[in-house]
DNA sequence: ATCACAATACTTTTT
DNA sequence: GTATTGTGAT
């Protein structure tokens, strides 16, 4: 069979396993996702399963998309030309599949099919509002903790009625949970956890539906199974039915989402719940060199309570791992830019083959600056989330308000953006009035428009009354048009009416960029013109920026260790190997959290195919203040003979050695000669012509300072900037 | 009462 | 470096 040709015996065994519960446990780089996609193709083309009976679940939309592409390619290769068949595999994240199911079955649920999904900013504002109503001071009790407590409860399928409060903290959580849930209901909104919770309840409480879904999806496949939480696991069990073909693939050592409820013990549960499940292990690694695997094993072997794994490869030893201690985070970033520059020049490595990984998004800043300064392109995953930007949230809030005028969170966001003289006091008056008249805030606004002297009008008077009714009138105007206008036309209309461009575009570069973001959102809305506002808003809530990597650009990728899961790169840099960053400070007092930090490092190491660079900084700015940092304890666990560079822990308290460290850095990088000198006329493809002010050979590369003819002064790395010498 | 700007406090990871 | 709060001017 052509489909199975390129697979090894273990992989083939997994792909062709008889239908039934199958648990594939495998290390990184062993072809887990490959096995999953081959299994789908195998079911369709060899077993003859209609593809619409197959459901495959992953954790990001990007992974789902990629899975779809791979399956399509495999079916093409196996000469199975059922184009229709391949497109009907249900592929998606747990959340998107649940969102669809809830939409379909909304009549049975306590919300309408037009429900919206609240992201965490929206959720946070509901928590804040609940705090206010309960007279809880957010300074005394952290909203995030309570929010986290509610989320954890929901992930464990603990609804309000089952929530027992055995201590003070839990009692507060219970009270806020109650208010919060009520607010979601009033707003016809769900949070991420509700999507799972309601889907599980729906299947549990409706025998007919459960059977219907079980018959519809006879074959269920799950990737990254170790990252499922209780709700997701129970959902799977309900979907799977009595004779399940449930094929799950995972690696407990790569479980990195415990903090959002994921429980790798689901792997044990699976074995208990399905005692006849076939267990298949994939041991061979196809990704990394043995050096990298040895380092990865040395790190992960320190974790207690795990099944030891031997990772082996036929790729050979490979190059040693490079360890580098930089002076601070800027130096760290500079080292990376220069190293990548050197690799691309000297070893003809593609910039796109490099990835830089870090523990926290904030660490990307120094990197971005360094890349920008060098004039080198980069791709960044997540970080400043597109849909999290202020201007995007504003526009979406307007759309959401028009979609559902009773959406209070959206209303409060836009009611005074841009400022229209509706301040805190006025809003308070509106909400008070609404509560007294038993109306939603929108209804109160409407009554002010139609009858300014009516019940509401008597409570809200004068300037306040006029400001509110003006806005109410505007809102009604949009609502009247929502049926006839497409989403992008609606955006145009709103933007024009509120003069939004003038509000965000202050003439600065950022202002222009913000307006550009609005236009980008408008372009996205155009694509959804046929599908309607509900679908568009769902897309906006569930498609994260982790999914929007520009594939076309051949440039290094910057991403968090979490976002790196499931990816691979020939060359990987992991930065911030400092105690407090990786492992993160907040994990110090929790052994399980520390184990997870270690797994995170393990995930990072095992992303590398050929070369691994580990970096840390002697001094690091955090929260504005610069502090000295110790090396990460994880570095102690690396096998010394596979490391090149100096072990940072030996120098953490030794100032003299720091200079030696610096010397090592200089000698490790090939000498570069200066090609430029002060006074030279040069031309840059972007910045135009200019005069060289000074030049300096640094880190094996030449850094040139140029004053361009438009008056701008720039520091550029000569090898990257593509400078042309005009005159000597 | 609202707005603009300044001072202040806080910063894990994400569907 | 950013979200929230505080202050003075309008």
Short mmCIF file of N, CA, C and O in Angstrom, two decimals, chain A residues 21-62:
data_model
loop_
_atom_site.label_atom_id
_atom_site.label_comp_id
_atom_site.label_asym_id
_atom_site.label_seq_id
_atom_site.Cartn_x
_atom_site.Cartn_y
_atom_site.Cartn_z
N UNK A 21 -10.62 1.70 20.62
CA UNK A 21 -9.80 2.68 21.32
C UNK A 21 -8.31 2.42 21.09
O UNK A 21 -7.85 1.29 21.27
N UNK A 22 -7.60 3.43 20.67
CA UNK A 22 -6.16 3.31 20.46
C UNK A 22 -5.48 4.48 21.15
O UNK A 22 -5.91 5.62 21.00
N UNK A 23 -4.46 4.18 21.92
CA UNK A 23 -3.68 5.22 22.57
C UNK A 23 -2.26 5.17 22.02
O UNK A 23 -1.58 4.16 22.16
N UNK A 24 -1.87 6.23 21.37
CA UNK A 24 -0.51 6.29 20.84
C UNK A 24 0.30 7.20 21.74
O UNK A 24 0.01 8.39 21.86
N UNK A 25 1.28 6.64 22.41
CA UNK A 25 2.16 7.45 23.24
C UNK A 25 3.49 7.56 22.52
O UNK A 25 4.05 6.55 22.09
N UNK A 26 3.97 8.77 22.38
CA UNK A 26 5.15 8.94 21.56
C UNK A 26 5.92 10.16 21.97
O UNK A 26 5.36 11.14 22.45
N UNK A 27 7.20 10.09 21.78
CA UNK A 27 8.06 11.21 22.09
C UNK A 27 7.97 12.27 21.01
O UNK A 27 7.26 12.09 20.01
N UNK A 28 8.68 13.37 21.21
CA UNK A 28 8.67 14.44 20.22
C UNK A 28 9.33 13.97 18.92
O UNK A 28 10.21 13.11 18.94
N UNK A 29 8.88 14.49 17.81
CA UNK A 29 9.52 14.21 16.54
C UNK A 29 9.37 12.79 16.05
O UNK A 29 10.09 12.35 15.17
N UNK A 30 8.41 12.07 16.63
CA UNK A 30 8.26 10.67 16.25
C UNK A 30 7.20 10.48 15.18
O UNK A 30 6.91 9.37 14.79
N UNK A 31 6.63 11.59 14.72
CA UNK A 31 5.64 11.49 13.67
C UNK A 31 4.22 11.26 14.17
O UNK A 31 3.44 10.57 13.54
N UNK A 32 3.89 11.83 15.33
CA UNK A 32 2.55 11.66 15.89
C UNK A 32 1.47 12.19 14.96
O UNK A 32 0.51 11.50 14.64
N UNK A 33 1.66 13.44 14.54
CA UNK A 33 0.65 14.05 13.69
C UNK A 33 0.60 13.35 12.34
O UNK A 33 -0.47 13.18 11.74
N UNK A 34 1.76 12.90 11.91
CA UNK A 34 1.86 12.16 10.67
C UNK A 34 1.04 10.87 10.74
O UNK A 34 0.29 10.53 9.82
N UNK A 35 1.16 10.20 11.88
CA UNK A 35 0.39 8.98 12.08
C UNK A 35 -1.11 9.30 12.06
O UNK A 35 -1.92 8.58 11.46
N UNK A 36 -1.46 10.40 12.70
CA UNK A 36 -2.87 10.79 12.76
C UNK A 36 -3.44 11.06 11.37
O UNK A 36 -4.53 10.57 11.02
N UNK A 37 -2.70 11.81 10.57
CA UNK A 37 -3.21 12.14 9.24
C UNK A 37 -3.24 10.90 8.34
O UNK A 37 -4.17 10.70 7.58
N UNK A 38 -2.22 10.05 8.49
CA UNK A 38 -2.22 8.81 7.71
C UNK A 38 -3.40 7.93 8.11
O UNK A 38 -3.99 7.25 7.28
N UNK A 39 -3.70 7.94 9.39
CA UNK A 39 -4.83 7.14 9.87
C UNK A 39 -6.14 7.61 9.20
O UNK A 39 -6.96 6.80 8.77
N UNK A 40 -6.30 8.92 9.12
CA UNK A 40 -7.51 9.45 8.49
C UNK A 40 -7.56 9.01 7.02
O UNK A 40 -8.57 8.49 6.54
N UNK A 41 -6.43 9.20 6.34
CA UNK A 41 -6.38 8.82 4.93
C UNK A 41 -6.62 7.32 4.76
O UNK A 41 -7.31 6.88 3.84
N UNK A 42 -6.05 6.56 5.69
CA UNK A 42 -6.20 5.10 5.64
C UNK A 42 -7.67 4.70 5.81
O UNK A 42 -8.19 3.86 5.06
N UNK A 43 -8.32 5.33 6.78
CA UNK A 43 -9.73 5.02 7.01
C UNK A 43 -10.56 5.30 5.76
O UNK A 43 -11.42 4.51 5.37
N UNK A 44 -10.27 6.43 5.12
CA UNK A 44 -11.06 6.82 3.96
C UNK A 44 -10.73 5.94 2.75
O UNK A 44 -11.62 5.37 2.13
N UNK A 45 -9.45 5.80 2.45
CA UNK A 45 -9.11 5.17 1.18
C UNK A 45 -8.99 3.65 1.26
O UNK A 45 -9.16 2.97 0.27
N UNK A 46 -8.68 3.09 2.42
CA UNK A 46 -8.51 1.64 2.49
C UNK A 46 -9.64 0.93 3.21
O UNK A 46 -10.04 -0.15 2.83
N UNK A 47 -10.15 1.55 4.27
CA UNK A 47 -11.25 0.90 5.00
C UNK A 47 -12.59 1.29 4.38
O UNK A 47 -13.58 0.59 4.55
N UNK A 48 -12.58 2.40 3.64
CA UNK A 48 -13.81 2.82 2.98
C UNK A 48 -14.77 3.58 3.88
O UNK A 48 -15.98 3.58 3.67
N UNK A 49 -14.24 4.23 4.88
CA UNK A 49 -15.08 5.03 5.78
C UNK A 49 -15.49 6.32 5.07
O UNK A 49 -14.63 6.99 4.50
N UNK A 50 -16.77 6.65 5.07
CA UNK A 50 -17.17 7.95 4.50
C UNK A 50 -16.53 9.06 5.34
O UNK A 50 -16.59 9.00 6.57
N UNK A 51 -15.92 10.01 4.69
CA UNK A 51 -15.10 10.95 5.45
C UNK A 51 -15.93 11.84 6.37
O UNK A 51 -15.42 12.37 7.34
N UNK A 52 -17.22 11.95 6.10
CA UNK A 52 -18.01 12.80 7.01
C UNK A 52 -18.31 12.09 8.33
O UNK A 52 -18.94 12.66 9.21
N UNK A 53 -17.84 10.86 8.47
CA UNK A 53 -17.99 10.18 9.76
C UNK A 53 -16.76 10.38 10.64
O UNK A 53 -16.67 9.83 11.73
N UNK A 54 -15.81 11.15 10.13
CA UNK A 54 -14.56 11.32 10.86
C UNK A 54 -14.48 12.70 11.49
O UNK A 54 -14.79 13.71 10.85
N UNK A 55 -14.08 12.71 12.75
CA UNK A 55 -13.85 13.99 13.42
C UNK A 55 -12.43 13.97 13.97
O UNK A 55 -12.02 13.01 14.62
N UNK A 56 -11.68 15.02 13.67
CA UNK A 56 -10.32 15.12 14.20
C UNK A 56 -10.19 16.41 14.98
O UNK A 56 -10.59 17.47 14.51
N UNK A 57 -9.65 16.29 16.18
CA UNK A 57 -9.60 17.44 17.08
C UNK A 57 -8.16 17.79 17.42
O UNK A 57 -7.35 16.91 17.72
N UNK A 58 -7.87 19.07 17.39
CA UNK A 58 -6.55 19.55 17.78
C UNK A 58 -6.73 20.73 18.72
O UNK A 58 -7.83 20.99 19.18
N UNK A 59 -5.66 21.48 18.95
CA UNK A 59 -5.79 22.59 19.89
C UNK A 59 -5.70 23.97 19.26
O UNK A 59 -6.14 24.94 19.85
N UNK A 60 -5.14 24.06 18.07
CA UNK A 60 -5.17 25.37 17.41
C UNK A 60 -5.76 25.19 16.02
O UNK A 60 -5.67 24.13 15.42
N UNK A 61 -6.36 26.27 15.55
CA UNK A 61 -6.93 26.22 14.22
C UNK A 61 -5.86 26.01 13.17
O UNK A 61 -6.12 25.41 12.13
N UNK A 62 -4.68 26.51 13.47
CA UNK A 62 -3.58 26.35 12.53
C UNK A 62 -3.26 24.86 12.35
O UNK A 62 -3.11 24.38 11.23
#
